[in-house]
XYZ file of C-alpha atoms in Angstrom:
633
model
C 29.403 4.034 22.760
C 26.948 7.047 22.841
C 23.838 6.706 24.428
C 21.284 9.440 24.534
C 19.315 9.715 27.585
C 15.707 11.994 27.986
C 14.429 11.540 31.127
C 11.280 12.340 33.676
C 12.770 11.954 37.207
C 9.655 12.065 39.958
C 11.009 13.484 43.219
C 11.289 10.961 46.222
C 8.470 10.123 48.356
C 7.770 7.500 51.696
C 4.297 6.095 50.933
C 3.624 2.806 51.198
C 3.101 0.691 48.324
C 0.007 -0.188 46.793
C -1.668 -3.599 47.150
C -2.830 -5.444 43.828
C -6.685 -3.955 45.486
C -5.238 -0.882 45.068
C -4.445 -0.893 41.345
C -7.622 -2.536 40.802
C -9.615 0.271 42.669
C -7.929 2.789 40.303
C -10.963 5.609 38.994
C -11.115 5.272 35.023
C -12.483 7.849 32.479
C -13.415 7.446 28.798
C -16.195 7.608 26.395
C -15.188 12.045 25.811
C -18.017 13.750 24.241
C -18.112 17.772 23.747
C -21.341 19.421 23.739
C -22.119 20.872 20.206
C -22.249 24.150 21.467
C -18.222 23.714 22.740
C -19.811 24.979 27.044
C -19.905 21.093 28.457
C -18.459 18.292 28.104
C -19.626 14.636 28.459
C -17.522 11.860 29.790
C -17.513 7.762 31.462
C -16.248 7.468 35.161
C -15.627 4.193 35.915
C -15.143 3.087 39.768
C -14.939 0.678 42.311
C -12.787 -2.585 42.836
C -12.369 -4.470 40.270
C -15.519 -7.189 40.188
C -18.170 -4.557 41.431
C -16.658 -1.727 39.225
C -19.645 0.499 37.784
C -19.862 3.377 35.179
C -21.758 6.451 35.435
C -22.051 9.400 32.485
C -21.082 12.972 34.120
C -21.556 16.082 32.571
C -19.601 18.805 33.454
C -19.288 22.653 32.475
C -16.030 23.686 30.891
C -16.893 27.235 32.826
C -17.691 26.289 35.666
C -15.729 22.805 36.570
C -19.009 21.350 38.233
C -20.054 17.900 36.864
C -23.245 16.040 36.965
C -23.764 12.290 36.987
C -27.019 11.614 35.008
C -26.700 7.615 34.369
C -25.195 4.352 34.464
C -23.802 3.160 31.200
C -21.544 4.205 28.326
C -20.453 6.209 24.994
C -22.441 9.264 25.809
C -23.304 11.499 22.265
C -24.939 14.580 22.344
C -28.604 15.232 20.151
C -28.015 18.471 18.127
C -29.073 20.727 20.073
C -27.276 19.757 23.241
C -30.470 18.855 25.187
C -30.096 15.418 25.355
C -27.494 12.409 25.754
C -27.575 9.099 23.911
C -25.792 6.568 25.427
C -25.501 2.579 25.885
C -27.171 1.139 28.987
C -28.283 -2.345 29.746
C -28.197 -4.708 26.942
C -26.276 -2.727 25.157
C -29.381 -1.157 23.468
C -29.355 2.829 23.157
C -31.000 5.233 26.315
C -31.536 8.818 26.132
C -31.377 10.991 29.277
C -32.159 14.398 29.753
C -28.659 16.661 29.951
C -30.328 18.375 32.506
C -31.226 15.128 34.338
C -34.355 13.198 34.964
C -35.237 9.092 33.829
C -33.702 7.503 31.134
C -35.524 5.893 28.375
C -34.824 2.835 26.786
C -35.002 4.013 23.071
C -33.453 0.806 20.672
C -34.891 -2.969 21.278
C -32.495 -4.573 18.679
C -31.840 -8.308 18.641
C -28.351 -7.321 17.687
C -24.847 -6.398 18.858
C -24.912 -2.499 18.199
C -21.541 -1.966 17.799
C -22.085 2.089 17.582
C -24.431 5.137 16.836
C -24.831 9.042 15.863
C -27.420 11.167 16.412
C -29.102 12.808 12.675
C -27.994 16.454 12.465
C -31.818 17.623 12.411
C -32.086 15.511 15.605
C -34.766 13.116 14.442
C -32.866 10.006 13.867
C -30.046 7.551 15.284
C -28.237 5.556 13.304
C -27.078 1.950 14.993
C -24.021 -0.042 13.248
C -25.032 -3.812 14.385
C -24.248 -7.174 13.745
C -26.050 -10.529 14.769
C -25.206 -11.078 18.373
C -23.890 -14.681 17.965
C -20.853 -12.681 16.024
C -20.605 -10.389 19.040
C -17.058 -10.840 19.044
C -15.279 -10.541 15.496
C -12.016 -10.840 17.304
C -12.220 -13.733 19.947
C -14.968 -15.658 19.401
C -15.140 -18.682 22.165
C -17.627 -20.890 20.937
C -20.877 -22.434 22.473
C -22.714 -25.409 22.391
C -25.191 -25.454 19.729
C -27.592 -27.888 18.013
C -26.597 -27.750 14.664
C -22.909 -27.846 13.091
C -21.568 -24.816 12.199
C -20.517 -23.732 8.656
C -17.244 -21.450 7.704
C -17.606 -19.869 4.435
C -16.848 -16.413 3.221
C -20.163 -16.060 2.165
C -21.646 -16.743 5.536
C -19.269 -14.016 7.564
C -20.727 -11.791 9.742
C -21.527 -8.132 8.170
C -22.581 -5.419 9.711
C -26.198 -3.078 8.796
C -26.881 0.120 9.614
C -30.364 0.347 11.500
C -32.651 3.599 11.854
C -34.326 4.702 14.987
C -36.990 7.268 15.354
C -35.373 9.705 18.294
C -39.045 10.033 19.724
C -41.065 7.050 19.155
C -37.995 4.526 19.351
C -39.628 2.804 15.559
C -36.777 1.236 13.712
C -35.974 -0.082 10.261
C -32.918 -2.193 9.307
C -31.395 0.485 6.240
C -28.710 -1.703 4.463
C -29.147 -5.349 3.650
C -26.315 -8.293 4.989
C -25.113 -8.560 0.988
C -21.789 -6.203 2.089
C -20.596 -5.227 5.816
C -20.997 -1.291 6.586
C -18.054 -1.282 8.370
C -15.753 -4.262 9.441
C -12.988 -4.569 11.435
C -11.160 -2.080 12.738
C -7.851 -3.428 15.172
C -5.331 -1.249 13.164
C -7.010 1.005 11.141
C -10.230 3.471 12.630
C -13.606 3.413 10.829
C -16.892 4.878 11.221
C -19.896 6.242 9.544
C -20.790 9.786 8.532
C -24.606 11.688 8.030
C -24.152 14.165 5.783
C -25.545 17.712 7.483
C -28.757 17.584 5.442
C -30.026 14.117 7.112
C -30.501 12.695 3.682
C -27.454 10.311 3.477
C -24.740 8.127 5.052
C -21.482 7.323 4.459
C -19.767 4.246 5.376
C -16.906 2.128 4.303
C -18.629 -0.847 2.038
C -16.791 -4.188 2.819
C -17.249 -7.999 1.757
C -17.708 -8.506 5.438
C -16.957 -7.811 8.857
C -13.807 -10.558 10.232
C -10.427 -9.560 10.584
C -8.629 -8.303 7.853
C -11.632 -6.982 6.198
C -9.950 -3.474 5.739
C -8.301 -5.129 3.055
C -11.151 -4.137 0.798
C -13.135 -0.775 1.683
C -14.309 1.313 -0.258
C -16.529 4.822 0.240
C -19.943 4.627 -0.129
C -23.094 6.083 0.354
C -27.004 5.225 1.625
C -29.805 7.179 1.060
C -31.922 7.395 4.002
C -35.416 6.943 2.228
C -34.609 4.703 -0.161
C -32.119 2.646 0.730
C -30.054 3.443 -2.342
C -26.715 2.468 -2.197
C -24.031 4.374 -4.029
C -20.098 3.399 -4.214
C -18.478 6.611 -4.696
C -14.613 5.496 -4.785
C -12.827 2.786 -6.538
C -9.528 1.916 -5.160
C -7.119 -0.372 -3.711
C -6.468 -1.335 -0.563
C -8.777 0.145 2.489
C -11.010 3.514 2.283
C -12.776 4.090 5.261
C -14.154 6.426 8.011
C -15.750 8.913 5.887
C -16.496 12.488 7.493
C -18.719 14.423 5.940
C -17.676 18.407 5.031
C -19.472 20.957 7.164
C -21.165 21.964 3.956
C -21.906 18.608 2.368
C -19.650 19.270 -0.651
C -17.088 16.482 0.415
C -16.372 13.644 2.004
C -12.953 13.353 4.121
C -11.819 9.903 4.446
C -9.095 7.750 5.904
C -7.080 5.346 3.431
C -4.178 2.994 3.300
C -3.445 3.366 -0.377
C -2.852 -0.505 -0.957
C -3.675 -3.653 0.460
C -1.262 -3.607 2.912
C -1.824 -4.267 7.153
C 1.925 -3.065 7.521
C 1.753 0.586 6.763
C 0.367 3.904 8.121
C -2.474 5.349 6.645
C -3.119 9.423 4.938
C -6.358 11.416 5.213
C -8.185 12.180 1.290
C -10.750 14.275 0.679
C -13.760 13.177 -2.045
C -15.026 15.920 -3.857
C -18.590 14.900 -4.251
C -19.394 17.015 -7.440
C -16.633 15.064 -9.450
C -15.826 12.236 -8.088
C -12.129 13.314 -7.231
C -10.103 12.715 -4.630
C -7.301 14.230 -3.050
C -4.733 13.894 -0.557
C -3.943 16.066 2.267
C -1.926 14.738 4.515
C 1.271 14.414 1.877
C 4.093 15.422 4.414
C 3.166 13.063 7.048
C 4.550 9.982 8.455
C 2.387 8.450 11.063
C -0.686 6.008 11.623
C -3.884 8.744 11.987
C -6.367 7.465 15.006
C -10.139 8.959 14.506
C -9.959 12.149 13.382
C -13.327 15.007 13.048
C -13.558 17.510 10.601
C -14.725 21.310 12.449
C -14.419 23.792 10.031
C -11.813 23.763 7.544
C -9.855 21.786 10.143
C -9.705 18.151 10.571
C -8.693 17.331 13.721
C -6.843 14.177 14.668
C -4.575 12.380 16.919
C -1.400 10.288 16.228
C 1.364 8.813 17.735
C 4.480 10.447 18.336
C 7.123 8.035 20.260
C 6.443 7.469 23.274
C 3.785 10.409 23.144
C 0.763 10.967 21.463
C 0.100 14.130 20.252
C -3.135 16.707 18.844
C -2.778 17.738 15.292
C -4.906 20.182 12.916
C -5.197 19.385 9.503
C -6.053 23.209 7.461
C -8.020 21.269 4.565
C -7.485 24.392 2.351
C -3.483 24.474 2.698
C -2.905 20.521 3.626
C -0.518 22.718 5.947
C -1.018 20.529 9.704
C 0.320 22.032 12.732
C 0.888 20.209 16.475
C -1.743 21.364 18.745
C -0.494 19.458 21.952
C 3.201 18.974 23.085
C 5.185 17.238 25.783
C 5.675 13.513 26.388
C 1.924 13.274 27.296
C -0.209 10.566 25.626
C -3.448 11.742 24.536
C -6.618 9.456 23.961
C -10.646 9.505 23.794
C -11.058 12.781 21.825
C -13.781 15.486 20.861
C -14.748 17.951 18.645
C -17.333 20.318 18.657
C -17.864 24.391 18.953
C -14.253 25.047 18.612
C -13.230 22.520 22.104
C -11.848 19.723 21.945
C -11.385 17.608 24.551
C -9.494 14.458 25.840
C -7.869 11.909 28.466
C -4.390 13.325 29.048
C -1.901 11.700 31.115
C 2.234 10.964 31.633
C 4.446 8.357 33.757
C 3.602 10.510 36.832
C 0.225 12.225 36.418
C -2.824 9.340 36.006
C -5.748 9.989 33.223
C -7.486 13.604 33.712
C -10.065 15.444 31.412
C -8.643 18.348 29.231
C -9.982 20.818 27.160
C -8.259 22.985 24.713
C -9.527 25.457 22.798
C -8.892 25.712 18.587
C -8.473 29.224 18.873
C -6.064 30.694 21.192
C -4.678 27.157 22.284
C -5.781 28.060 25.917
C -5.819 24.186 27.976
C -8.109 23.279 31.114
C -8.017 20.266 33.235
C -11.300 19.702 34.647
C -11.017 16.936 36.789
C -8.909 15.697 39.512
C -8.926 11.800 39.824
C -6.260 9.638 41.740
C -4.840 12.020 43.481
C -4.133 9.913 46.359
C -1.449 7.694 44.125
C 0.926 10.747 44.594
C 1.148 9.445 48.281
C 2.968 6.066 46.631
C 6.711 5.558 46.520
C 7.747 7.487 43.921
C 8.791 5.691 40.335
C 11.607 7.356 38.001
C 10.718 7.343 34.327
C 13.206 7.576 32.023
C 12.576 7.877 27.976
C 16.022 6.148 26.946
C 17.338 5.927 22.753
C 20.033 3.942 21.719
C 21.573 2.632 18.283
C 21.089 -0.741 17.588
C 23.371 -3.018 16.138
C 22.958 -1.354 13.240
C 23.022 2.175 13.763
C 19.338 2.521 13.589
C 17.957 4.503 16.917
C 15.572 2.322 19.271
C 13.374 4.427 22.025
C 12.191 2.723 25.213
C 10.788 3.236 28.601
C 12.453 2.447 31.579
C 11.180 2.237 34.999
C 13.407 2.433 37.623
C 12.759 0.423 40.946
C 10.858 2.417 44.123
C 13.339 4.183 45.962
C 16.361 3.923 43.245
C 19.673 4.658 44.404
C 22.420 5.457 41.568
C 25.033 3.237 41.102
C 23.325 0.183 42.847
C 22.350 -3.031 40.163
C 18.898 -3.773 40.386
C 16.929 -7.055 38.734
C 15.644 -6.321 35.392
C 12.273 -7.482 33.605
C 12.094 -6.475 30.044
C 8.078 -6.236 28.779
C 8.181 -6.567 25.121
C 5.222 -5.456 23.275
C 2.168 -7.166 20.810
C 1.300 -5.774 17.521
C 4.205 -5.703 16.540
C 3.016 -2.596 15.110
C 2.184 -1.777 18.890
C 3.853 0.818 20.796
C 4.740 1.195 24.317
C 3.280 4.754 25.643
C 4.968 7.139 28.617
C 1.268 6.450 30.366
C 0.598 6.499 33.839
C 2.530 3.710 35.737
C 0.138 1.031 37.281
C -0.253 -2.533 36.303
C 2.388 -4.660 36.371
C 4.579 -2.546 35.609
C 3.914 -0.730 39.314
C 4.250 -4.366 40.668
C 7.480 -4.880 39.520
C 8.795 -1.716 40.159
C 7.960 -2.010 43.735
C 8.892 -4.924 44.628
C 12.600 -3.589 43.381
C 12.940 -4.769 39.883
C 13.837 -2.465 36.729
C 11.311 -2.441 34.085
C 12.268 -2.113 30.425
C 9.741 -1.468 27.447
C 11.743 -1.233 24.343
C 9.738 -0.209 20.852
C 11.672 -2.360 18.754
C 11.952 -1.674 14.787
C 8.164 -2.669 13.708
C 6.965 -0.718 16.363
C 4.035 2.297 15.899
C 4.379 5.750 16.306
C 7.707 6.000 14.641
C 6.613 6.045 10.856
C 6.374 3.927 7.943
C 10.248 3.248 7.599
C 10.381 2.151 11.264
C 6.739 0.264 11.130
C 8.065 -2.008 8.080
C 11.426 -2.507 9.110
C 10.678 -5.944 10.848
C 9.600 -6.969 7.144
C 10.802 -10.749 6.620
C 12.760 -10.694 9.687
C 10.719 -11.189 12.791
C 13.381 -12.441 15.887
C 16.257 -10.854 13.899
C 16.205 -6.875 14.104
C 13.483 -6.427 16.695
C 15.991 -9.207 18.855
C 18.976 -7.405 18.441
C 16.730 -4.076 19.211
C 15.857 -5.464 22.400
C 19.378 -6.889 23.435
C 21.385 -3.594 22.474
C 18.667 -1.821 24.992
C 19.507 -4.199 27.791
C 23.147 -4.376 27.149
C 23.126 -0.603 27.520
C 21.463 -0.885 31.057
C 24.270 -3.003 32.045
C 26.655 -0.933 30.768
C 25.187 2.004 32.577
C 25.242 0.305 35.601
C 21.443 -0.137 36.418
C 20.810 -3.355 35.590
C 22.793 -6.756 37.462
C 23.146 -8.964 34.162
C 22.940 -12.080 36.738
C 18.907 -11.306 37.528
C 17.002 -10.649 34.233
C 13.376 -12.141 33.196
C 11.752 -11.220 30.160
C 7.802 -11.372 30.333
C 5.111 -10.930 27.152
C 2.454 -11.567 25.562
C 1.175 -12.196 21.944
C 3.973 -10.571 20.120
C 5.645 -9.761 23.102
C 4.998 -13.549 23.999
C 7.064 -14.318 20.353
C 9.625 -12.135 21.216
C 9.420 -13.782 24.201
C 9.900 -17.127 23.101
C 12.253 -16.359 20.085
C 14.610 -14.600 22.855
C 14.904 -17.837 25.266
C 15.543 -19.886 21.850
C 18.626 -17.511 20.952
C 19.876 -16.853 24.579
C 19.919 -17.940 28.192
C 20.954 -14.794 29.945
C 17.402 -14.039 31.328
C 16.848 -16.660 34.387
C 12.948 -16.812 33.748
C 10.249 -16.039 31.836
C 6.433 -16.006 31.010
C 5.385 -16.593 27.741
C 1.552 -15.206 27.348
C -0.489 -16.142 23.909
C 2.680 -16.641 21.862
C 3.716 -17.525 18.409
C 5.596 -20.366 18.837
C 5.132 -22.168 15.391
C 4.946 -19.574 12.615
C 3.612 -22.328 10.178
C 0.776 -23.578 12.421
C -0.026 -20.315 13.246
C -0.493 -18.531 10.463
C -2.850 -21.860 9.241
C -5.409 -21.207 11.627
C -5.122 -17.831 13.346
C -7.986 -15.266 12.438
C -5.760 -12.734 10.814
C -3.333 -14.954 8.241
C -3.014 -12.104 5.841
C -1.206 -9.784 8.409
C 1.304 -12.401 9.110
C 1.893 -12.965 5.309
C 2.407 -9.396 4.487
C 5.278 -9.997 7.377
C 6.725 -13.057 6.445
C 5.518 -13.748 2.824
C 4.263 -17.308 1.945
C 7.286 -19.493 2.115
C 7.221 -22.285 4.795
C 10.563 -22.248 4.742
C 10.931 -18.619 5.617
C 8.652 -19.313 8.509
C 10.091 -22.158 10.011
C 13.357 -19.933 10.241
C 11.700 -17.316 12.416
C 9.993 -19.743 14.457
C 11.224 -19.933 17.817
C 10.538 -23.994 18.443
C 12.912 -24.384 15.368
C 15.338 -23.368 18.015
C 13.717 -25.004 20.844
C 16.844 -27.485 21.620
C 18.335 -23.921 22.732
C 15.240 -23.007 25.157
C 17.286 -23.973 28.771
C 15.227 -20.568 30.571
C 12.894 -21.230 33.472
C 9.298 -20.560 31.635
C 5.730 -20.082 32.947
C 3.430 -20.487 29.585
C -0.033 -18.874 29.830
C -3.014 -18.789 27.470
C -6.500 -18.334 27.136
C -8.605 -21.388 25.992
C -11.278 -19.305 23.430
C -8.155 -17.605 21.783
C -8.782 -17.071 17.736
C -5.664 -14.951 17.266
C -3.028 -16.816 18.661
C -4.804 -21.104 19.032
C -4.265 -22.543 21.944
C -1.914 -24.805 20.277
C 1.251 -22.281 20.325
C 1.454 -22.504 23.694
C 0.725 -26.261 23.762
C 3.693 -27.100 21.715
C 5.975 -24.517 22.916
C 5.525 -26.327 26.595
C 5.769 -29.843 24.794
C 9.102 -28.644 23.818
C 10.268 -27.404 27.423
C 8.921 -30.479 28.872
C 11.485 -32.575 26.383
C 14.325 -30.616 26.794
C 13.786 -31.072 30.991
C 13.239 -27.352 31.362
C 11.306 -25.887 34.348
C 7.971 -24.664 32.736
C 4.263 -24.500 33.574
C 1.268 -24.154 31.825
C -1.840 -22.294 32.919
C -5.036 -22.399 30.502
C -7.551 -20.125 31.734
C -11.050 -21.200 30.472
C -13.645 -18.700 28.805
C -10.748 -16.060 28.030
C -9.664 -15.018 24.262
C -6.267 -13.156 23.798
C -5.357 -11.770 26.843
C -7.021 -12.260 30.397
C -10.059 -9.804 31.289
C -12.092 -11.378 34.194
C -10.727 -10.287 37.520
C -9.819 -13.233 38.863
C -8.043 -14.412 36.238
C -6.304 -11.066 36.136
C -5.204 -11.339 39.677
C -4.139 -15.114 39.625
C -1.864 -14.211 36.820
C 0.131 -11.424 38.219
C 0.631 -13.544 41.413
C 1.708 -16.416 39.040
C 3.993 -13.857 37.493
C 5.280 -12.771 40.870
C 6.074 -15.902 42.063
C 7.856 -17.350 39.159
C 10.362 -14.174 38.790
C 10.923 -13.771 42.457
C 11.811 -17.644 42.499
C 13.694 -18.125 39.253
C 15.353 -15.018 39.167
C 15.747 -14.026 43.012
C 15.812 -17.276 44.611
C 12.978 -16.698 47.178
């Protein structure tokens, strides 16, 4: 069998090994802004240990490398003129700052969960995007105790309004009415809102409402800023959103899925105001466009590539793009503005830094230097690995090889399979638990299954009516090549994940007991039950149809007589996405079949674990359920 092998090999090193308070004290950036003008760039640093972690704003000058910290809070935007920052601060609510320093002022007072904002172009206004703060949290609502019963309807679903506040005097006036949602939700595809350069309008995306699965129905419309007049500009199906307005205000450019459809990528149009048309420009390619900014006649966007994600230019005249960036470097956080851009840029060996790159003449800066003291850690090898499935299709992963790897010696494996499943794992900078594992001696595996992002449309909807079966076999050929390669000891494998990671998770122990242990985080367990009552049924339908008999086939407690693996079951107790239930029923089953399990609910989390405690008692949990199960310690 052929196996093709791309690798990043990081050169030895005798550090010692960081603590969990070291991964937790790890300096975070975010929140890229370029100064209109292209000369300075602002950006989030986020530091501290984890539980007294704060965020400042810095400015710094692409020239000149110094940066300034002017204020505590978050999603810095620059007036028009450069002289000032907008930015969240407490509450949420919008500050301004000087950008040459000085007291911030509290400029919004909104009653309201301001979701985002952009400055006018003449400088005068900010728009807010908000919704009522009781639907704070489209995603993961956990809910309260409240007087009065409350009432699901379609008609009463949260919707977002865009809001208008006077840049000087801090006046507002609610713009758009709660009959529509400007905006919705945005998980899998990006949305925003546009001024057009004369101040006078808006665009938005006009929705039914604002809950998952709302992109379903978008279409482009505009506001007029003194009246109020609302005007729906396009007419088709499926999901138009994040309109960008044309330098000139002759066009609108706008992201669209083309049908209502959660499993596909999405192409860039272009709305010529004048008559109505539109056209599309991105017709030769093949991958899911992130936010994108339109400077010049270029729009500029990122997508994924692989493992990578890379810079692209859209020429709007030719519909000819080119790659700006290259490498297996993932990209995030970008900016437009003057000809700059700038982003977070970072690999398996080099942690998040600040880059700039200029549109003409490509040259690249990094302006800042954070981290630098993980080079002193034992040294990780990264290796980008493809394989062909049992199929013949080719499946990319990530594998981390343990701290101080020595060829030809087996090592314990842990295979991290990933959510979505339209996810993708990234070559990012290793930390997490992926560091964990790696140095306490284990292998770590990240396979992107078929379904997976950043391959194209073919790959994203090849996991179409066959969840477990492909993306399984995916998974398996990966691992069986590790063996066969002589990394892995077949004897000491786990397999840990969560949401879809925790179904492949769960569907892997029902089909095989070659892994000794694992943890099963805010699974599908029950496709039936699940798709009755999670937030997002329509995904899951344009995945598996609407048969129940199709979903009881790729549920993995039809198989749970098979489940004999050692499993720790996690979940949080305010989950939406994936109920509590899954998890209840999938240890119901290992508890009748007399298999070792356990079942941690921690209380006030949603999908995933965010408070730092809870964060920390769950790696240990993780820890201590491999290293027993699988090592025997």
């Amino acid at each position: 069998m052929r196996w093709i092998l791309a690798f990043v090999m990081l050169g030895c090193a005798f550090g010692a090994s960081p603590t969990l308070d070291d991964l937790d004290s790890l300096d975070s950036l975010g929140g890229v802004a370029v100064r209109p003008d292209g000369k300075r760039v602002a950006y989030t640093l986020t530091s501290g240990r984890r539980g007294a972690r704060s965020t400042d704003i810095q400015v710094i000058a692409i020239a000149r490398g110094a940066a300034q910290a002017l204020a505590k809070g978050g999603s810095p935007a620059w007036s028009p003129d450069g002289e000032t920052l907008a930015y969240f601060g407490a509450g949420r609510q919008v500050f301004t700052v000087s950008a040459a320093g000085g007291n911030p002022r509290k400029l919004s007072d909104l009653d309201a969960y301001i979701d985002r904002f952009q400055w006018s172009p003449d400088g005068k206004t900010i728009a807010l995007l908000a919704r009522p703060r009781n639907a704070a949290s489209l995603t993961f609502l956990v809910t309260q105790q409240a007087p009065t019963p409350t009432v699901v309807d379609h008609n009463n679903l949260p919707r977002n309004s865009l809001w208008l506040v006077d840049a000087q005097t801090g006046k507002t006036r609610r713009l758009t009415d709660d009959t529509f949602s400007v905006g919705g939700y945005e998980q899998w595809f990006a949305d925003g809102f546009s001024w057009a350069p004369d101040s006078k309008t808006i665009a938005f995306s006009k929705r039914p409402h604002a809950k998952a699965g709302s992109h379903l129905d978008g279409e482009i419309a505009t506001v007029d800023v003194a009246s109020g007049e609302v005007k729906v500009l396009t007419n088709r199906p499926g999901f138009d959103g994040f309109p960008v307005y044309s330098p000139d205000g002759r066009s609108i450019v706008f992201n669209s899925t083309e049908r209502r459809d959660w499993v596909t990528v999405s192409h860039l149009y272009r709305l010529h105001l004048a008559t109505g048309e539109s056209e599309k420009l991105t017709t030769a390619f093949d991958r899911k466009l992130q936010e994108f900014f339109v400077d010049g006649e270029n729009a500029i966007f990122l997508a994924p590539d692989g493992v990578a994600t890379q810079i692209y230019a859209l020429d709007l005249r030719t519909k000819q793009s080119r790659q700006l960036t290259s490498g297996p470097k993932v990209r995030s956080s970008l900016s437009v503005a003057g000809g700059t851009l700038a982003y977070l840029e970072q690999s398996a060996d080099e942690p998040p830094q600040l880059v700039t790159l200029e549109l003409k003449g490509g040259s690249q800066k990094t302006l800042t230097d954070l981290n630098r003291h993980t080079a002193a850690w034992p040294k990780v090898e990264t290796r980008v690995l493809r394989w062909p499935s049992f199929d013949g299709m080719e499946i990319e992963g990530i594998l981390h090889l343990p701290a101080g790897y020595r060829e030809g010696q087996r090592y314990p494996l842990v295979v991290i399979p990933h959510g979505g499943p339209h996810a993708v794992q990234t070559d990012t900078f290793v930390t997490g638990e992926r560091r964990v594992f790696a140095d306490r001696g284990w292998a770590v595996f990240r396979p992107n299954f078929r379904g997976s992002g950043g391959y194209g449309e073919r790959f994203l909807r090849a996991n179409l009516l066959g969840f477990g079966l492909g993306d399984y076999q995916d998974v398996m050929t990966g691992v069986d090549m590790l063996i066969e390669k002589g990394i892995v000891d077949s004897e000491k494998m786990a397999i840990v994940g969560a949401s879809y990671g925790g179904y492949m998770t769960s569907w892997t122990i029902s089909q095989t007991d070659r892994f000794k242990a694992a943890v099963a985080g805010a699974a599908i367990t029950n496709v039936a039950s699940f798709i009755r009552s999670t937030d997002v049924p329509d995904r899951f339908q344009d995945y598996l149809g609407k048969d129940p008999r199709l979903w009881d086939r790729h549920s993995p407690l039809h198989y749970a007589s098979n489940m004999v693996t050692p499993t720790l079951i996690w979940h949080g107790d305010g989950d939406i996405r994936v109920p509590l239930m899954q998890s209840r029923e999938l240890y119901t089953a290992l508890r009748d079949n007399g298999t070792p399990t356990e079942f941690v609910i921690y209380h006030g989390e949603a999908h995933g674990v965010s408070r730092p405690e809870h964060v920390r008692d769950l790696m240990e949990r993780k820890i201590a359920w491999l290293d027993h199960w699988v090592l025997g310690k």
